[in-house]
Every structure is written in C-alpha cells, then in structure tokens.
Amino acid sequence: MTLRLFQSRAWTLAVLLVALSASAAALGDEITSYVPSPDDPPLYRQAPFDLVTLDKRNSGLVLKVYPLKVVGRDGNAARPKTGIVDVHLYSRPGVNLVLDLGQVVKIQFYEQMLLEQAKTLARAGQLDEAAQYLTAVRKKYPTVKSLDVTIQVFLDLDANDAREKQRYDVELTILQELHHLNANFPGLDEKMGTAIGRLIEQRVDEENYVAARGHMRQLEELFPGKSLEEVALRKKQFSDEAAVLRREADESFESGDFSRARRLAGRALVIWPDKPAQDLIEKIHARYPRVVVGVTSYYNGRQHNRFNSTAARRASRLMHRRLLELRSYGNEGGKYDSPFGEFTRNPEGTVLSFKITPGIAWADGRRTMTGHDVARRLLAMADPDRAGYRADWARLFAGVSVSGVYQVDVRLNRPHVRPDGYLDVIIDDGVIAPEQGGSGGGLAPVAGPYQPIEIEDGETRFVANAKFFREGKQHVREIVERYYRDPGKAALALRRGEISVLDRVSPADLDMLRSAGNITLETYRAPVVHCLVPNLRKPFMANRKFRRALVYGIDRAKILHEELYGSVRNKRAEQPGRVLSGPFPIGQPRIDSLGYAYDDSVKPRKYEPRLAMILAEVALQEVTKTEKDVGVEVKGIPKLVIGYPPLPTARAACQSIRQQLRGIGIDVTLHELRPGDPMQMVDKFDLLYVELAMWEPVVDARRLLGDDGLVGGGSPYLSMALRKLDKTIDWKDTRDELHAIHRIAHSDVTVIPLWQIYPTLAYRNTLKGVSKRPLLLYENVEKWQIDLDIPKE
Amino acid sequence: MPLCALLGVFAATVAQAQTIWEITPYRIAVFVALEQAPPLTPRLEQQVLRTLRQRSDRVIGAVWQLNAEAAPRKLRGPMVDDLAGISYGQLVEHWPEVDSVDKVVLLALATTLDGYRAAAREFDVRTRTWGAPIEYRFGQAPLAAGEAFRALLASFRPLAKIQSSKGNVATVQFRAGGLTPRDPNLRLVSLGDVLQPIIRRNDRQGNPLAKRGIEPIAWTYLTLAKFVGSANSSGNANSSGNEAICKVHSGRRGVLSLRYRGRTERLAIVVRPGSGATEVRLRARKSPATPLAGYDVHAAQPRSLVSLLRRHNMLSPEQIRELRQYAQQYPQRVIGDLAVAAKLITADQLTEATASFEEQEGAALADHLVQLEMASQDDMQRFLRDLAQGPEEELLRLAIHRGWLKVEQFAKLRALQSATELLGRSDDDGNFRLLPREHPLQILYIKHGDALVAKLPIVPGLQAAVVAPIVNNDQWLAAEALVVSLREALEDKMAEQKIVEHRCRLKIEKKQFSQSRDDLARLGDLLREFSDLDDQVVAGRKQLTQQGQSISQAKQRLDQNYEAMKQLLSKYQDEARIELDKLSRLQEAGEDGSGDTS
C-alpha cells in the first residue's frame, strides 16, 4: 500500500511530522529503532542499507532504510542538511515515505559503515576480516573518501603482522603494494629495506642464491647510489665460496672425474655466476655434456611396474632396452620393433622370429647377448614357478628354439592379433630385474644406454653406459632427474634454464611455457588412463550399487575441464583429455588406432549427485544386511580412504573428488603415497588412484582386470570375457570381445573410470634430438645433444 | 504307532538292548617298522611294541583287542619310505590274514634331519579304506614309544553303522560303543567329528561284491551332533560313543534315505584328514574333459550351534554344562519343556502330566500327553519331527525357554552357522586349491554369476584331488550379464527420472519457467532412453529364447527377469510420458503468461 499523503515538497514540517506520525500511526507501533543482531552476517555480506538517526523530536529513532539517493554519500561532498528525500524502510519496503532531512541528526551511509568497520577490525588485529571489508568497498564504492588512506594504513598493519610471523616474503609483497599506492608512506623505505635484508638472509640459509641475488638487486634499486654494506658483504661471501668450488671442480676435471667436476662447477655458477664460473662450465660441458630433467614423479629404484608407475615407465627406457619396443600405432594396434636385431612374424601369426645382432654386451662387459638369453626369458614367462610369469602368455606360448646362437623362433599355440605386445620385456643376463618380479637390486647391471649410479635427496643420476651396444656414443654423458613436488616450480626452473627438460607439464603452466619462446612443448603420443581402482575386499567397495554411486557422485567433466585444464586458454591445441566410460583409452580417433578396445556406444555416466545419494543409501542397507549375516554390525557408510601417487594431477583430482563425495554424504580421507613408494593397493585403501599406460589393450586388459591384475579379479562375467579374449585369433573377434569387456566393466564398475589425458613434455631449445610426439620421454635419448645453457638471472 | 517310533533320531528312552555290534571290541593289528638307522635299534623296537600293548590295555581297555608286532620284512621298507603309498594289495600280499582283524595300523619310526618321526596309517578292513598318515616329530629316541602310541591313537578311525536317516539327520551306532575305555578322559569320538558314509554290498559269504562292493557315498559327510543312549554313555566326555545323531551334509538329495536291503550295510567311518590341501577340479558334468574356469567357490563350515554360542559369549560355559546335564538326565522333561516353549501345551498341563507319568523303559512323555488329550497326535508328530531335524538345537531351545537366550540371538546363530565366505575362483584349468580350515569339513557352494550350480561337502586333506562334475552354465553367464546390466540401467534411469521430475516440478512451482527447460529436455531424453532400453530388453529376450534348451532352469530364471523388466518399462514409460506432458504444458503456459521469476 502506498501511503503517499503528499505530492510535493512544499509541505511544512508540522504536516510532515503529522504525516510521519500518521504514517507511523498508520503502520501501528511497528516502527522500532534499528538494533543490530548478533546473528546478522558480516556487514559486507548484507544487502546495502543506510542508518538514519532522527532527532529528539522523533525520539532519536534509528531507521534502517534502503540506500538514500542523496549527494555526498561518498563523503567527497557535504550531504544536504535540509530538504526532503524519498525513503523506504527495510521493515516496510512497499511503503513509500518522505524524509525531512532537517529532522535527521546523522546518516550513516553503507559504504562508510563498511570503511569504519574495516578500520575497527584492522586496529583490533583482525586483518583477514578487515581485508574482506576493504575489498567490498574497493569493488563497489571505489570513490569513497579516505578509502585509499584506509587501505594504506591497512597494508602497513598487514605488513607488520607478516613481519611478526617472520614471513618476510609476504611482508615485502605487501610493502611493494603499499609503495605502489603511496611511495611516500612514512617509514616505508626503511621497512622495505629491512624486509629485503631478512629475505636475503633467509635465501642464503636455504641456499637459494638466485633468489638471494635477486633481493640484493632489489635493495640496490630501492636505494640507488647508496653504499650498502650488507650487499657488499654478501657479494664477497658468494664470490669467495664460488672460487673454492671452482678450484675443486678444476681438480676433479683434471683427474677425470667429470661428473663431480660438473656438479661442483654448477654449484659455483649458482652461487656466483661470474665469467670464471661460466668459462669453467663451458670447458666441462665440452667434455661432459649433462642434461638435467625435471620430473614430478620420483624414480628411486623402488618402482617397477611400468603399467601404473610413471617413474618406472620413464626410467626403464633409460636403463633397459626391450626385446620388442612399441614405436607407434598402425591400423591394428601397436607397431613394434627390436633394438637387438630383426623381428619378423610368419603370415599365420604363429611364429615370431628374432635374429639377434652379435656383440650386444651387458653393462658389466662380461658377456654378450645370445638367442639363449632370449629363449630363457620367454620360457620363464611361461613358468608359474618363476618370477615374471604371465598366465596369458603361458597359454599362448608353445615353445622356443635357438639355432646358430642368434636365431630365435618362438612358436605359438594359435594365432594372436598382437603377440608382440607380450614381448616388451627386458632380456637380462640371469639377474631378473625387479621390474619383472625378480629380487635384484634397483641398480642391477643393465644393457641400456644409461646406468643409475646415485639416488639421493630427490635427484637420481644416470651416467652413460660405456658398454652400450648401439653404435655411436651417447652424446649426453650424464642425465640427472631432479624431483619437483610443485609442478609450478618445475616450470619456472625450466624457464630459467635450471633444467633442460620437464617430463610432465602441468596444465596451469602450459600457457606460460608456450609464451617463453625458447621452449618447445610436445604432447606424448599415447594417453594415460586415469581411474580409481576399488579394493574389492572391502564390503562397500564390493557392492555394485555403491560403486555406481561413486561414479554418479563425481563430476568428472568438471574436474577435468575446469579444475585441471580450466586455466588453459587454447584447449583445443592442448587436447586436454576426455572423460571415459570404461578402463580403455579412446585414443585419438582418425589419428591413432589406440581406441580399438573402446566401445563408443557406451557413454560415460552423467554427474547425478541425488541419484548417487539414493544408490549409496540402498547400498548401505544391502551391506548392513549381508554383514549382519556374518555377525558384523554396520553403523553407516564408513569414511573412505583414497590412496594416490604424489603427482600433481592426481593430487588436484583427488582433492576435488573428496569435496564432491562429501557433498553427497560420503566422507573421504586422502592418503598421498610418498615419492618413490610403489603404486599398489594395500588393505587400508578403499580406492587407489592410478595412471595407467594402457597402450596395447588386447594385452593390457588382463594386467588391469584379470584375477592377477591390479583389480584383483572382477565379476564372473568379466572373468569369462577375458578368457574369451584369450582365445580370439582375428581382429574382428578381438575387438568384439574387448568391447564386451568394456561394456561389462562399465556395467560392473570394475574400476571407476575418470579420463584419459595426453601429457605434455617441455624442453629448452638447447636440447636436440627429442622425438616428435614420443611415447616415452627417453625414446630417442641415445641421440640427444645438448648445447650449453647457462641460466640467466 | 507310538510317537517314540518317530524319535528314531530323537531318542527318548534311556536303556536300549545292546547289540553285538556295540559290545564287540575292535581287533587291531599293529605293525611296526623302524628305519635302519643307529638310534633305532631292535631293542627300541621291542620297547615300542611293549608300550603299545601296555598302553592299549591301560588306556583303551576293552574297546580294543590289540596285537602289536614287527612288520613283515618286505613291508618295512615301504612303510618307512612311503607310508602313504602302501596299497591294500601290498598289505594283503605281505599279510594275507587281513580279514581276520577289523583294523590294521602301520606304524613307522624314522629319523629326520633334526630328530625322529613316528607315522601311523590305519586301514579299516570292513570299509577297505585307508586313513591319512598321521605323523609326530620328536627330538629324542627314548620318546619313540610314547609318540608311537600317540600316532596310533590319532590315526584310529571309529566305525559306525547308520541305523536310520530322515531328512538331513541320521542316527549312527558306533562299534564297541557299549564298551567304556579305561581312561575316563579319553574321547575316541567327539561332537563335531566328521564321518564318511560308505555302502558295503556283500555276497552270501559276507564278502564285498566284486563290482561296487564297497562304495563311499559321494559328496556326503556326517557331522556328529548329539550323543544319545544308555546309562553307560555320558556323551562325548567319557565314552567311545554309542548311539549318536548326526547331521547329514550332502550335495545330493536323499542319499541316505535310499532303501538298502539284505546284505547291504550302511557304514560310516570317522575321518582324520591330513594337514594338506585338496585340489578341487571342476568339470562339466556332460563333458568331463571340459574344465570349468571362473566359478566362484564359497565355503561354509558346519560349526555347531553350541560352539558358536561359546564363541559369541551368548551363554556361559556353566550354563551350557547345566543344560547338557539336564538334557542327559531328564530327556523326557526336556520334551515337556520344549512343548511348553512351542506353546503345544501349557506349563500347568506339563506339571499335571509329569505327575502322572512313570519314567520307565520305552515310556514316552509325548505319548502320555496325547493320551491325556493335552495335545493332538498330529500336532505332537509335527512337533517331534521338527525337533528331530535339528538335534543340536535342543539345548538352544531349552536356553530360550529358561530365558537365557533370546529368539533374535538364536536367529543370529543360525545365520552365522550358514554364513558363507568367498574363498576364490577356479583357475583357467578349472581347478581350485582348498586348504584346511578350522573345521575339518567344508561345504562348498559353487556359484557362477547369480546361479548356484553345486553344493559340495569336502574334507580337505583327505584326498590330494577330487573331480567334481557340475553343471556347466557358461552359456547363461553372458545372458545373465546382459540382464543384470539392463536391470541396473533401468533402476538408475527410473531413479533419475523421478529426481528430474521433482526438480522440474519445483521450478515450475517457483515460476522459474526458463530454468525448467533443461529438466524437461532431460526428461524427454530419458523417455527415449527408456525406449532404447525396451528395445534392448526385447532383443536380449529374443536371443535368450534361441539359446540352449527351453526347459533349462537358468533360462527360465533369466526369462522371468526379462518379463519383469518389460512390464516395469511398459508401466513406467506410460507414466513418465503423461507426467512429461503435464509438466511441459505447465511450463509453456507459464512462459507464455508472465511471472517468470528465474
């Protein structure tokens, strides 16, 4: 109802008073003075309002009104003290009233209340809350008087707070922002100087000389022309340290210990990158080229399963060559060749023949490889009592014969579409590598291009194997893998030249590296399949409905496209990945045939949180009943434990998964494996996040889904389908069976499929010889060549 | 017919006429062979023989007539080297008098790397079966005699005759059951012992027939549930056992209920398995060479209800003892109490009936109650039949009657008793390695998908391998997989449809018409998906009808699933279509009108 009792502004006070009173009377006794409630949300979260304090004639009422349309709201002009203005009470929004400004003692405008509250909070030390208020004012009311000053005062207080907490980097950042607002803020220069000084000290303690020198330069820029004792002392200190290291490096170089010389010289360069250090590095590099590879998955000799370990997959290529190696994809799965000689198949696909090249030496130089070594390995794979046994190979394998020492013929029981997929095995000299189930140490003799010689403190060093059988020496004499837990730091290190290669670039850093100009990015040829493997020994994980609930309860598309790849601008160029409906990769249709096992007609389940909750509830009832039958009481859905590798994508994905599952009432704890821990299911995990190299599905299906596979055995339907797959002899039947397996795995939710991603590697242009779209980082490592690349400050 | 006749498996009388079977001791010939090694001297051999005779007399007493002597020369070597490999033929060849005894025990003593071993293996003459070798190891030669006797005792397998059987319960009477061992603490049989039933068909001379003369009943075992009988018998504590009630575990129906006439004996021998595993080989019944891979093996252990009671602390040991003693001393009163508990009669009626009942041989309180017209004959027969089928439940029912146990606890125990555990799956050769567990008998349930294809009672360790011919339902598994996936897809879509409908309706009520468009679109998609599912169900069903024999149980079950899905889909699609139309009209009206508050 509109109580519009007057039409113009010429009414007298009395009339207005009467009107107001009348309106008050008309509204009954409902106009009460505004009193803030302790339950009110913070002021900046409330809808804007002004507070109008009336004079004594009006009993000093404080009215909460919608923001008034008057001049002077922002304080930059005086507000009118007389006149009338339209006003709407919060308590009666539909009622239009008119206010005589002459009756008003005080108006507190919303934006000024925000500012005042910010000041109050800042003075009380509640800086985070104060920041919220200031942000609100800055965003919505940027012209408010004294906003700038208030912000400056706030920044000063904030910087003090950071200093007290010894977070000097934060303090410096805040002071720099304050400097940007007001370079003449009292005492600012001194505070900045002190902060920088403390940071230099901190960086030196951390041995981060690059950053320390950066801060020294900052000081010099801050106080140009001034003689700074601290800076001078530090310069001398660094120079002296570097000189000592250079001397030791020279000595090592003269004695032939190039690896040590390189390390010492590198350290000298980091501490004090003067001309002598650079010259020394150049000298050493000419004799002993070294490549430092940044990795986000740490190889420490304990990971052996290439199928689900990124580190093992990568490092294995450095240390070993395999009987057959996957090179690319043709129309029918992978294309393989052998680095040890010639490989052929007969037209029926029942005989595989190898002609081993004579003179392939083992790393210890005692023997050379023969056909008998190959035969022994293949026989071991078919023997259930030997390490490295594979049941599916055993069923296929009929026998092996060696003629003339180097000719090996392998007979199969029946044709197989891709038997070469079984033969990506290491041929050893009797010490079976741990990767193949043996117990040999992590540093077993190898026949590959590089040998691991040291694993320490997040760095693994490999040196060129002098006995490597391939013609020509490896140009790069040493490869150092340096582990970075934070992919952003790894990207920065690449950009600065501290490393030459980064094996996996995080999506958040793609744009930054692409814009660098001297860095090349390559997408790997094959994708990695990400999924959650359930621990089927646990009652809830063994329940099909519960597993389906998890699939419906995780918004996989959102995690993949927004949270993992959200920051990438040119998504199409990066091929970020696709959500999967099963355990096999889709590949890139029309580009590779990797997706031969993927049944396109099976669509990924959509994100349906309510359906997830219903299914989880039904599953709870089912599990409660079955557990009761064996005398176990179930009190609700237990907290799930998800184990995941210490990889950036896994970490980010699992955090999102946890959040989403909590949203549907399923509590989750995350357990990050330690760098270097083997990736395997343990009792305490309900789910294990894995990244799989599912690169030959017809062979890899059992590695994941078989009774001896990662899943540990699925439903009887799946088991039967795998047995049928073992019996197929042509591509049509093979594809049909793989599609059937895909459908069953989708229906059973044998694993919770997430997505496939084509990872990206990046390297500086000083490194030559990296394959275009490699399958593995070190695919062509024997041909790598590196120009000296001294990091620029 | 007196009701007590029905109690062939729930004996009511106290004293029964003793038969020759139960008072005839076992005639046991023990042959001892020592390895020819320095500590094992002829003198030690004599000592062992002496000890065996003496201890047999002192400990076993009248139950055994034991004769121990050195083994025939040509048997000694095989006994020491390969006791488990000695055959009946070898035994007869070197000792033709085998049939003059009831048992032959071959006992070998030999050295090991760090001491000695005493191994005994028993041969039962009547059933022509060998027991598994029982071996004990010890460190010093002087202990040989004692360990030899231990091995002898452990290898001994009491023999029983199956008197009667009904349903899953059988009554057995043990050989020499009427005789009491000298040692009052000795248990030759105990509750929970497993017996293997064996059929022996004799000719006129009492010799087993040449063809199928002696035949174990396949896939069948008995477990000793309860002792009944004479005043001499005091249950499992102090006797060789007399008459006992056993639970029958069989993979086949009614095997013991078959009529066996004249010269056919139904025997049961206690099994003493070794500690090894048994390889279970699953083969297709109609094609024995076909291995059945990927079949799930679940197992239940036939634990006694009393042992479960103890394990879960539902009754104290004192309470169990008291109930047992009461049941032993007053079997007629037990029937009365249970009849009251079953509300067949009242407590007052029981008091009145027991006052006039004279406990004497052959008298049954059950008959008396019927005579007093306190319960009808039919009711009483039914009651007794139920009791007879669960001989070990008597104590539990008594406990419930006394208020010591709740009905829910009883139900829980039954569930625990029949609880199964998934042990694994048959490998690609159709084999599964079954390891011994807590109870010597395991009941295997072989499942393939949802179908239970076989029930196989097995005693692991009794044989190195067994071949189990079972139904091959591989052809149905793929069909079952499809049915399951369709059914789950249908469940999910139905649930999703309800959720989206509800969401859409709410939005329309809040006049958020434009926001409800996506939900309407999804509902339309769901209708199409239901239709696709319908097509898949039809196609799947058609494929099923073309598959295999039309009368197969598996096929019928799957077809019923399809039928149920079809009906559900039909009903659901109609309802969904109607609801979608309604919501669409509301949405359009809302958008055409005004007031969209989206």
Short mmCIF file of N, CA, C and O in Angstrom, two decimals, chain A residues 90-140:
data_model
loop_
_atom_site.label_atom_id
_atom_site.label_comp_id
_atom_site.label_asym_id
_atom_site.label_seq_id
_atom_site.Cartn_x
_atom_site.Cartn_y
_atom_site.Cartn_z
N TYR A 90 13.36 -0.69 5.65
CA TYR A 90 13.60 -2.11 5.42
C TYR A 90 12.45 -2.95 5.92
O TYR A 90 12.14 -3.99 5.33
N SER A 91 11.84 -2.42 7.01
CA SER A 91 10.77 -3.23 7.60
C SER A 91 9.49 -3.11 6.79
O SER A 91 8.60 -3.94 6.93
N ARG A 92 9.43 -2.10 5.94
CA ARG A 92 8.21 -1.93 5.14
C ARG A 92 8.62 -1.51 3.73
O ARG A 92 8.42 -0.37 3.34
N PRO A 93 9.19 -2.35 2.98
CA PRO A 93 9.75 -1.94 1.70
C PRO A 93 8.71 -1.42 0.71
O PRO A 93 8.99 -0.60 -0.12
N GLY A 94 7.48 -1.87 0.83
CA GLY A 94 6.47 -1.45 -0.16
C GLY A 94 5.89 -0.08 0.12
O GLY A 94 5.13 0.48 -0.66
N VAL A 95 6.26 0.45 1.26
CA VAL A 95 5.66 1.74 1.66
C VAL A 95 6.62 2.86 1.31
O VAL A 95 7.76 2.88 1.76
N ASN A 96 6.13 3.80 0.49
CA ASN A 96 6.98 4.97 0.15
C ASN A 96 6.79 6.05 1.20
O ASN A 96 5.66 6.43 1.53
N LEU A 97 7.87 6.54 1.72
CA LEU A 97 7.80 7.63 2.68
C LEU A 97 8.71 8.74 2.20
O LEU A 97 9.56 8.55 1.33
N VAL A 98 8.55 9.87 2.84
CA VAL A 98 9.40 11.02 2.52
C VAL A 98 10.02 11.49 3.81
O VAL A 98 9.35 11.57 4.84
N LEU A 99 11.28 11.82 3.73
CA LEU A 99 12.01 12.16 4.94
C LEU A 99 12.46 13.61 4.90
O LEU A 99 13.00 14.08 3.90
N ASP A 100 12.26 14.30 6.03
CA ASP A 100 12.74 15.68 6.14
C ASP A 100 14.16 15.61 6.69
O ASP A 100 14.39 15.19 7.83
N LEU A 101 15.09 16.07 5.90
CA LEU A 101 16.49 15.96 6.33
C LEU A 101 16.79 16.86 7.51
O LEU A 101 17.80 16.66 8.21
N GLY A 102 15.95 17.83 7.72
CA GLY A 102 16.15 18.71 8.87
C GLY A 102 15.92 18.00 10.18
O GLY A 102 16.37 18.44 11.24
N GLN A 103 15.21 16.87 10.13
CA GLN A 103 14.92 16.12 11.34
C GLN A 103 15.96 15.07 11.62
O GLN A 103 15.83 14.28 12.55
N VAL A 104 16.95 15.08 10.75
CA VAL A 104 17.94 13.98 10.83
C VAL A 104 19.20 14.48 11.51
O VAL A 104 19.75 15.49 11.15
N VAL A 105 19.60 13.73 12.49
CA VAL A 105 20.83 14.07 13.21
C VAL A 105 22.04 13.50 12.48
O VAL A 105 23.07 14.13 12.34
N LYS A 106 21.85 12.27 12.02
CA LYS A 106 23.04 11.61 11.43
C LYS A 106 22.57 10.61 10.38
O LYS A 106 21.53 9.94 10.54
N ILE A 107 23.35 10.51 9.30
CA ILE A 107 23.12 9.43 8.34
C ILE A 107 24.42 8.65 8.20
O ILE A 107 25.48 9.23 7.92
N GLN A 108 24.31 7.39 8.46
CA GLN A 108 25.48 6.52 8.23
C GLN A 108 25.23 5.79 6.92
O GLN A 108 24.38 4.90 6.85
N PHE A 109 26.02 6.17 5.90
CA PHE A 109 25.87 5.53 4.61
C PHE A 109 26.55 4.17 4.66
O PHE A 109 27.56 3.97 5.35
N TYR A 110 26.03 3.27 3.90
CA TYR A 110 26.50 1.87 3.94
C TYR A 110 28.00 1.78 3.67
O TYR A 110 28.74 1.11 4.41
N GLU A 111 28.45 2.46 2.60
CA GLU A 111 29.85 2.30 2.23
C GLU A 111 30.77 2.86 3.30
O GLU A 111 31.87 2.36 3.50
N GLN A 112 30.28 3.88 4.02
CA GLN A 112 31.11 4.44 5.06
C GLN A 112 31.10 3.54 6.29
O GLN A 112 32.11 3.45 7.00
N MET A 113 30.00 2.89 6.49
CA MET A 113 29.95 1.94 7.60
C MET A 113 30.94 0.81 7.34
O MET A 113 31.63 0.32 8.24
N LEU A 114 31.01 0.38 6.09
CA LEU A 114 31.95 -0.68 5.73
C LEU A 114 33.38 -0.24 6.03
O LEU A 114 34.17 -0.99 6.60
N LEU A 115 33.64 1.02 5.64
CA LEU A 115 35.01 1.51 5.82
C LEU A 115 35.37 1.60 7.30
O LEU A 115 36.47 1.24 7.73
N GLU A 116 34.41 2.07 8.08
CA GLU A 116 34.64 2.20 9.51
C GLU A 116 34.88 0.84 10.14
O GLU A 116 35.75 0.67 10.99
N GLN A 117 34.08 -0.09 9.72
CA GLN A 117 34.21 -1.43 10.27
C GLN A 117 35.57 -2.01 9.90
O GLN A 117 36.21 -2.67 10.71
N ALA A 118 36.02 -1.73 8.68
CA ALA A 118 37.34 -2.21 8.26
C ALA A 118 38.42 -1.64 9.18
O ALA A 118 39.32 -2.34 9.62
N LYS A 119 38.28 -0.37 9.49
CA LYS A 119 39.29 0.28 10.34
C LYS A 119 39.28 -0.35 11.73
O LYS A 119 40.32 -0.62 12.32
N THR A 120 38.08 -0.53 12.23
CA THR A 120 37.96 -1.09 13.57
C THR A 120 38.61 -2.47 13.63
O THR A 120 39.35 -2.80 14.56
N LEU A 121 38.30 -3.27 12.63
CA LEU A 121 38.84 -4.64 12.62
C LEU A 121 40.36 -4.62 12.47
O LEU A 121 41.06 -5.38 13.12
N ALA A 122 40.84 -3.74 11.62
CA ALA A 122 42.29 -3.68 11.41
C ALA A 122 42.99 -3.29 12.70
O ALA A 122 44.01 -3.88 13.07
N ARG A 123 42.42 -2.33 13.38
CA ARG A 123 43.06 -1.89 14.63
C ARG A 123 43.04 -3.02 15.65
O ARG A 123 43.93 -3.15 16.48
N ALA A 124 42.00 -3.82 15.60
CA ALA A 124 41.89 -4.94 16.56
C ALA A 124 42.72 -6.15 16.13
O ALA A 124 42.69 -7.18 16.78
N GLY A 125 43.41 -6.00 15.02
CA GLY A 125 44.27 -7.11 14.58
C GLY A 125 43.56 -8.15 13.75
O GLY A 125 44.15 -9.15 13.35
N GLN A 126 42.29 -7.96 13.44
CA GLN A 126 41.55 -8.94 12.64
C GLN A 126 41.70 -8.56 11.17
O GLN A 126 40.76 -8.06 10.52
N LEU A 127 42.88 -8.83 10.67
CA LEU A 127 43.25 -8.29 9.36
C LEU A 127 42.52 -9.00 8.22
O LEU A 127 42.17 -8.38 7.22
N ASP A 128 42.31 -10.29 8.38
CA ASP A 128 41.62 -11.01 7.30
C ASP A 128 40.21 -10.49 7.13
O ASP A 128 39.73 -10.28 6.01
N GLU A 129 39.54 -10.29 8.25
CA GLU A 129 38.17 -9.79 8.17
C GLU A 129 38.17 -8.37 7.62
O GLU A 129 37.32 -7.99 6.81
N ALA A 130 39.14 -7.57 8.07
CA ALA A 130 39.23 -6.19 7.58
C ALA A 130 39.43 -6.17 6.08
O ALA A 130 38.86 -5.35 5.35
N ALA A 131 40.23 -7.13 5.60
CA ALA A 131 40.50 -7.19 4.15
C ALA A 131 39.22 -7.44 3.38
O ALA A 131 39.02 -6.91 2.28
N GLN A 132 38.35 -8.26 3.94
CA GLN A 132 37.07 -8.54 3.26
C GLN A 132 36.28 -7.25 3.08
O GLN A 132 35.69 -6.99 2.02
N TYR A 133 36.28 -6.43 4.13
CA TYR A 133 35.51 -5.20 4.05
C TYR A 133 36.11 -4.25 3.02
O TYR A 133 35.41 -3.64 2.20
N LEU A 134 37.42 -4.13 3.07
CA LEU A 134 38.08 -3.21 2.14
C LEU A 134 37.88 -3.66 0.70
O LEU A 134 37.70 -2.84 -0.21
N THR A 135 37.92 -4.94 0.51
CA THR A 135 37.71 -5.46 -0.86
C THR A 135 36.31 -5.11 -1.34
O THR A 135 36.11 -4.71 -2.49
N ALA A 136 35.35 -5.23 -0.42
CA ALA A 136 33.96 -4.93 -0.80
C ALA A 136 33.82 -3.46 -1.16
O ALA A 136 33.19 -3.09 -2.16
N VAL A 137 34.45 -2.60 -0.35
CA VAL A 137 34.35 -1.17 -0.62
C VAL A 137 35.05 -0.83 -1.94
O VAL A 137 34.53 -0.10 -2.79
N ARG A 138 36.22 -1.39 -2.09
CA ARG A 138 37.02 -1.09 -3.30
C ARG A 138 36.29 -1.50 -4.57
O ARG A 138 36.35 -0.87 -5.61
N LYS A 139 35.58 -2.60 -4.43
CA LYS A 139 34.90 -3.14 -5.62
C LYS A 139 33.66 -2.35 -5.95
O LYS A 139 33.40 -2.02 -7.11
N LYS A 140 32.88 -2.04 -4.90
CA LYS A 140 31.56 -1.45 -5.20
C LYS A 140 31.53 0.07 -5.03
O LYS A 140 30.70 0.75 -5.64
#
